[in-house]
Amino acid sequence: MIVVATADFEVYHGVVNELRDRGTVFTTIEPDEELPEQTTIVVTGAEHADAFADVPTIVAEPDHPRRAVDQALAAVRGDGGRTIIGVDPGKKPGIAVLTGETIVATFQVPLGDAVDVIQREAAEAPSPVVRIGDGSRLESAKLVNELDTVHVELVDETGTTPYLGTGSRGMGDVLAAVNIARLEGEVVDAREIEPTEGEIQVIKDRSRERSERNRAIDEVLARRVASGELTIDEALSEHRNGSDGDGSSDEDGSGDDPRDGDSDGDE
């Protein structure tokens, strides 16, 4: 059993709420009380870090109660408590953090924020594994290539997206991430993807939609977006800066002035 023993109100409040949210069996005592016989691990504050010498102790920080609870759950589950982070890639990847078979956290964030979330979740875990689905090729490649400090596996995500019933809209990517986390994949250090013509065109079309002047970026910039080197907004900025003052126009001619033409010199 997990025992919460602290006089720090912030630690107590944060840890207890986290444990309740997860449906975990636990009890609370005052720090000077005797521990229950079935105690497996104690969660306490910094002021009582050395008060429970005979039982494994986790010191919780007031601002990070979930981290302490994750560690406590992993300790209770022993060898079956390895942290695995599943990722369903896309423009807004679904992310699921599992300790053993228990889902301890889920997220869905923009692609640009996903690496920070994954690294944060992996930072406190012993030997974490990150499993990324192999769909959404460009987005999965970007994630694999940027996660260079953790163990990454590429997983065949066929069949990982479940059927969603009424009222579960928006959960598909997160549930797929849970399923991805539970599948072993191939260990990878990098993923090189050559974007198809169709993928390049999609990026150009999106840049046109976001451009104030209805102009698409060129293929060179589109390939840099596809590789993850630039965002579409950054590519548009480079495109504008490269076009300012040189009279250049979009490749489809949309920037040309239809009144321009050959002059015969007559006034």
CSV table of N, CA, C and O in Angstrom, one decimal, residues 151-208:
chain,number,residue,atom,x,y,z
A,151,HIS,N,15.5,6.0,-25.7
A,151,HIS,CA,15.3,4.8,-26.5
A,151,HIS,C,14.0,4.9,-27.2
A,151,HIS,O,12.9,5.0,-26.7
A,152,VAL,N,14.1,4.8,-28.6
A,152,VAL,CA,12.9,5.0,-29.4
A,152,VAL,C,12.7,3.7,-30.3
A,152,VAL,O,13.6,3.1,-30.8
A,153,GLU,N,11.5,3.3,-30.4
A,153,GLU,CA,11.1,2.1,-31.2
A,153,GLU,C,10.0,2.6,-32.2
A,153,GLU,O,9.1,3.4,-31.8
A,154,LEU,N,10.1,2.2,-33.4
A,154,LEU,CA,9.1,2.5,-34.5
A,154,LEU,C,8.2,1.3,-34.6
A,154,LEU,O,8.6,0.2,-34.8
A,155,VAL,N,6.9,1.6,-34.4
A,155,VAL,CA,5.9,0.5,-34.3
A,155,VAL,C,5.0,0.5,-35.5
A,155,VAL,O,4.5,1.6,-36.0
A,156,ASP,N,4.7,-0.7,-36.0
A,156,ASP,CA,3.6,-0.9,-37.0
A,156,ASP,C,2.3,-0.5,-36.4
A,156,ASP,O,1.8,-1.3,-35.5
A,157,GLU,N,1.7,0.6,-36.8
A,157,GLU,CA,0.5,1.0,-36.1
A,157,GLU,C,-0.8,0.5,-36.8
A,157,GLU,O,-1.9,1.0,-36.4
A,158,THR,N,-0.7,-0.4,-37.7
A,158,THR,CA,-1.9,-1.0,-38.3
A,158,THR,C,-2.9,-1.5,-37.3
A,158,THR,O,-2.5,-2.3,-36.4
A,159,GLY,N,-4.1,-1.1,-37.3
A,159,GLY,CA,-5.1,-1.6,-36.4
A,159,GLY,C,-5.1,-1.0,-35.0
A,159,GLY,O,-5.8,-1.5,-34.2
A,160,THR,N,-4.3,0.0,-34.8
A,160,THR,CA,-4.2,0.6,-33.4
A,160,THR,C,-5.3,1.7,-33.2
A,160,THR,O,-5.5,2.0,-32.0
A,161,THR,N,-5.9,2.2,-34.2
A,161,THR,CA,-6.9,3.2,-34.0
A,161,THR,C,-8.3,2.5,-33.8
A,161,THR,O,-8.8,1.8,-34.7
A,162,PRO,N,-8.9,2.6,-32.6
A,162,PRO,CA,-10.1,1.9,-32.3
A,162,PRO,C,-11.4,2.5,-32.9
A,162,PRO,O,-11.3,3.7,-33.3
A,163,TYR,N,-12.4,1.8,-33.0
A,163,TYR,CA,-13.7,2.4,-33.3
A,163,TYR,C,-14.2,3.3,-32.2
A,163,TYR,O,-14.1,2.9,-31.0
A,164,LEU,N,-14.7,4.4,-32.5
A,164,LEU,CA,-15.1,5.4,-31.5
A,164,LEU,C,-16.6,5.5,-31.6
A,164,LEU,O,-17.2,5.8,-32.6
A,165,GLY,N,-17.3,5.2,-30.4
A,165,GLY,CA,-18.7,5.3,-30.3
A,165,GLY,C,-19.1,6.7,-30.0
A,165,GLY,O,-18.3,7.7,-30.0
A,166,THR,N,-20.4,6.9,-29.9
A,166,THR,CA,-21.0,8.2,-29.6
A,166,THR,C,-20.4,8.8,-28.3
A,166,THR,O,-20.3,8.2,-27.3
A,167,GLY,N,-20.0,10.1,-28.4
A,167,GLY,CA,-19.5,10.8,-27.3
A,167,GLY,C,-18.0,10.7,-27.0
A,167,GLY,O,-17.5,11.3,-26.1
A,168,SER,N,-17.3,9.9,-27.9
A,168,SER,CA,-15.9,9.8,-27.7
A,168,SER,C,-15.1,10.5,-28.8
A,168,SER,O,-13.9,10.2,-29.0
A,169,ARG,N,-15.7,11.4,-29.4
A,169,ARG,CA,-15.0,12.2,-30.5
A,169,ARG,C,-13.7,12.9,-29.9
A,169,ARG,O,-13.7,13.4,-28.8
A,170,GLY,N,-12.6,12.8,-30.6
A,170,GLY,CA,-11.4,13.4,-30.2
A,170,GLY,C,-10.5,12.5,-29.4
A,170,GLY,O,-9.4,12.9,-29.1
A,171,MET,N,-11.0,11.3,-29.1
A,171,MET,CA,-10.2,10.4,-28.3
A,171,MET,C,-9.3,9.4,-29.1
A,171,MET,O,-8.5,8.7,-28.6
A,172,GLY,N,-9.6,9.4,-30.4
A,172,GLY,CA,-9.0,8.3,-31.3
A,172,GLY,C,-7.5,8.3,-31.2
A,172,GLY,O,-6.8,7.3,-31.1
A,173,ASP,N,-6.8,9.5,-31.3
A,173,ASP,CA,-5.4,9.6,-31.3
A,173,ASP,C,-4.8,9.2,-30.0
A,173,ASP,O,-3.7,8.5,-30.0
A,174,VAL,N,-5.4,9.5,-28.9
A,174,VAL,CA,-4.9,9.1,-27.6
A,174,VAL,C,-5.0,7.6,-27.4
A,174,VAL,O,-4.1,7.0,-26.9
A,175,LEU,N,-6.2,7.1,-27.8
A,175,LEU,CA,-6.4,5.6,-27.6
A,175,LEU,C,-5.4,4.8,-28.5
A,175,LEU,O,-4.9,3.8,-28.2
A,176,ALA,N,-5.2,5.4,-29.7
A,176,ALA,CA,-4.2,4.7,-30.6
A,176,ALA,C,-2.8,4.8,-30.0
A,176,ALA,O,-2.0,3.8,-30.1
A,177,ALA,N,-2.5,5.9,-29.3
A,177,ALA,CA,-1.2,6.0,-28.6
A,177,ALA,C,-1.0,4.9,-27.5
A,177,ALA,O,0.0,4.4,-27.3
A,178,VAL,N,-2.2,4.6,-26.8
A,178,VAL,CA,-2.1,3.6,-25.8
A,178,VAL,C,-1.8,2.2,-26.4
A,178,VAL,O,-1.0,1.5,-25.9
A,179,ASN,N,-2.5,1.9,-27.5
A,179,ASN,CA,-2.3,0.7,-28.2
A,179,ASN,C,-0.9,0.6,-28.8
A,179,ASN,O,-0.2,-0.5,-28.7
A,180,ILE,N,-0.3,1.7,-29.3
A,180,ILE,CA,1.0,1.7,-29.8
A,180,ILE,C,2.0,1.4,-28.7
A,180,ILE,O,3.0,0.7,-28.8
A,181,ALA,N,1.8,2.0,-27.5
A,181,ALA,CA,2.7,1.8,-26.4
A,181,ALA,C,2.8,0.3,-26.0
A,181,ALA,O,3.8,-0.2,-25.5
A,182,ARG,N,1.7,-0.5,-26.3
A,182,ARG,CA,1.7,-1.9,-25.9
A,182,ARG,C,2.2,-2.8,-26.9
A,182,ARG,O,2.2,-4.0,-26.7
A,183,LEU,N,2.8,-2.3,-28.0
A,183,LEU,CA,3.3,-3.1,-29.1
A,183,LEU,C,4.8,-2.9,-29.2
A,183,LEU,O,5.3,-1.7,-29.2
A,184,GLU,N,5.6,-4.0,-29.2
A,184,GLU,CA,7.0,-3.8,-29.4
A,184,GLU,C,7.3,-3.4,-30.9
A,184,GLU,O,6.6,-3.8,-31.8
A,185,GLY,N,8.3,-2.6,-31.0
A,185,GLY,CA,8.7,-2.1,-32.4
A,185,GLY,C,10.2,-2.3,-32.7
A,185,GLY,O,10.9,-3.0,-31.9
A,186,GLU,N,10.6,-1.7,-33.7
A,186,GLU,CA,12.0,-1.8,-34.2
A,186,GLU,C,12.8,-0.6,-33.6
A,186,GLU,O,12.4,0.6,-33.8
A,187,VAL,N,13.9,-0.8,-32.9
A,187,VAL,CA,14.7,0.2,-32.4
A,187,VAL,C,15.3,1.1,-33.5
A,187,VAL,O,15.8,0.5,-34.5
A,188,VAL,N,15.1,2.4,-33.4
A,188,VAL,CA,15.6,3.3,-34.5
A,188,VAL,C,16.3,4.5,-33.8
A,188,VAL,O,16.0,4.9,-32.7
A,189,ASP,N,17.4,5.0,-34.5
A,189,ASP,CA,18.1,6.2,-34.1
A,189,ASP,C,17.7,7.4,-35.0
A,189,ASP,O,17.8,8.5,-34.5
A,190,ALA,N,17.2,7.1,-36.2
A,190,ALA,CA,16.8,8.2,-37.1
A,190,ALA,C,15.9,7.6,-38.2
A,190,ALA,O,15.9,6.4,-38.4
A,191,ARG,N,15.2,8.4,-38.8
A,191,ARG,CA,14.3,8.0,-39.9
A,191,ARG,C,14.3,9.0,-41.0
A,191,ARG,O,14.0,10.2,-40.9
A,192,GLU,N,14.9,8.6,-42.1
A,192,GLU,CA,15.0,9.4,-43.3
A,192,GLU,C,13.8,9.2,-44.2
A,192,GLU,O,13.6,8.0,-44.6
A,193,ILE,N,13.1,10.2,-44.5
A,193,ILE,CA,11.9,10.1,-45.4
A,193,ILE,C,12.0,11.0,-46.6
A,193,ILE,O,12.3,12.2,-46.4
A,194,GLU,N,11.9,10.5,-47.8
A,194,GLU,CA,11.9,11.4,-49.0
A,194,GLU,C,10.4,11.7,-49.3
A,194,GLU,O,9.6,10.8,-49.6
A,195,PRO,N,10.0,12.9,-49.1
A,195,PRO,CA,8.6,13.3,-49.3
A,195,PRO,C,8.1,13.0,-50.7
A,195,PRO,O,8.9,13.2,-51.7
A,196,THR,N,6.9,12.6,-50.9
A,196,THR,CA,6.4,12.3,-52.2
A,196,THR,C,5.9,13.7,-52.8
A,196,THR,O,5.8,14.7,-52.1
A,197,GLU,N,5.7,13.6,-54.1
A,197,GLU,CA,5.2,14.8,-54.8
A,197,GLU,C,3.9,15.3,-54.2
A,197,GLU,O,3.6,16.5,-54.0
A,198,GLY,N,3.0,14.3,-53.8
A,198,GLY,CA,1.7,14.7,-53.2
A,198,GLY,C,1.9,15.4,-51.9
A,198,GLY,O,1.2,16.3,-51.6
A,199,GLU,N,2.9,14.9,-51.1
A,199,GLU,CA,3.1,15.5,-49.8
A,199,GLU,C,3.7,16.9,-49.9
A,199,GLU,O,3.3,17.8,-49.2
A,200,ILE,N,4.6,17.1,-50.9
A,200,ILE,CA,5.1,18.4,-51.2
A,200,ILE,C,4.0,19.4,-51.6
A,200,ILE,O,3.9,20.5,-51.1
A,201,GLN,N,3.1,18.9,-52.4
A,201,GLN,CA,2.0,19.7,-52.9
A,201,GLN,C,1.1,20.1,-51.7
A,201,GLN,O,0.6,21.2,-51.7
A,202,VAL,N,0.8,19.2,-50.8
A,202,VAL,CA,0.0,19.5,-49.7
A,202,VAL,C,0.6,20.6,-48.9
A,202,VAL,O,-0.1,21.5,-48.4
A,203,ILE,N,1.9,20.5,-48.6
A,203,ILE,CA,2.6,21.6,-47.9
A,203,ILE,C,2.5,22.9,-48.6
A,203,ILE,O,2.2,24.0,-48.0
A,204,LYS,N,2.7,22.9,-49.9
A,204,LYS,CA,2.5,24.2,-50.7
A,204,LYS,C,1.1,24.7,-50.6
A,204,LYS,O,0.9,25.9,-50.5
A,205,ASP,N,0.1,23.8,-50.7
A,205,ASP,CA,-1.3,24.3,-50.6
A,205,ASP,C,-1.5,24.9,-49.2
A,205,ASP,O,-2.2,25.9,-49.1
A,206,ARG,N,-1.0,24.3,-48.2
A,206,ARG,CA,-1.2,24.8,-46.8
A,206,ARG,C,-0.5,26.2,-46.7
A,206,ARG,O,-1.1,27.1,-46.0
A,207,SER,N,0.6,26.3,-47.3
A,207,SER,CA,1.3,27.6,-47.2
A,207,SER,C,0.5,28.7,-47.9
A,207,SER,O,0.5,29.8,-47.5
A,208,ARG,N,-0.1,28.3,-49.0
A,208,ARG,CA,-0.9,29.3,-49.8
A,208,ARG,C,-2.1,29.7,-48.9
A,208,ARG,O,-2.5,30.9,-48.9
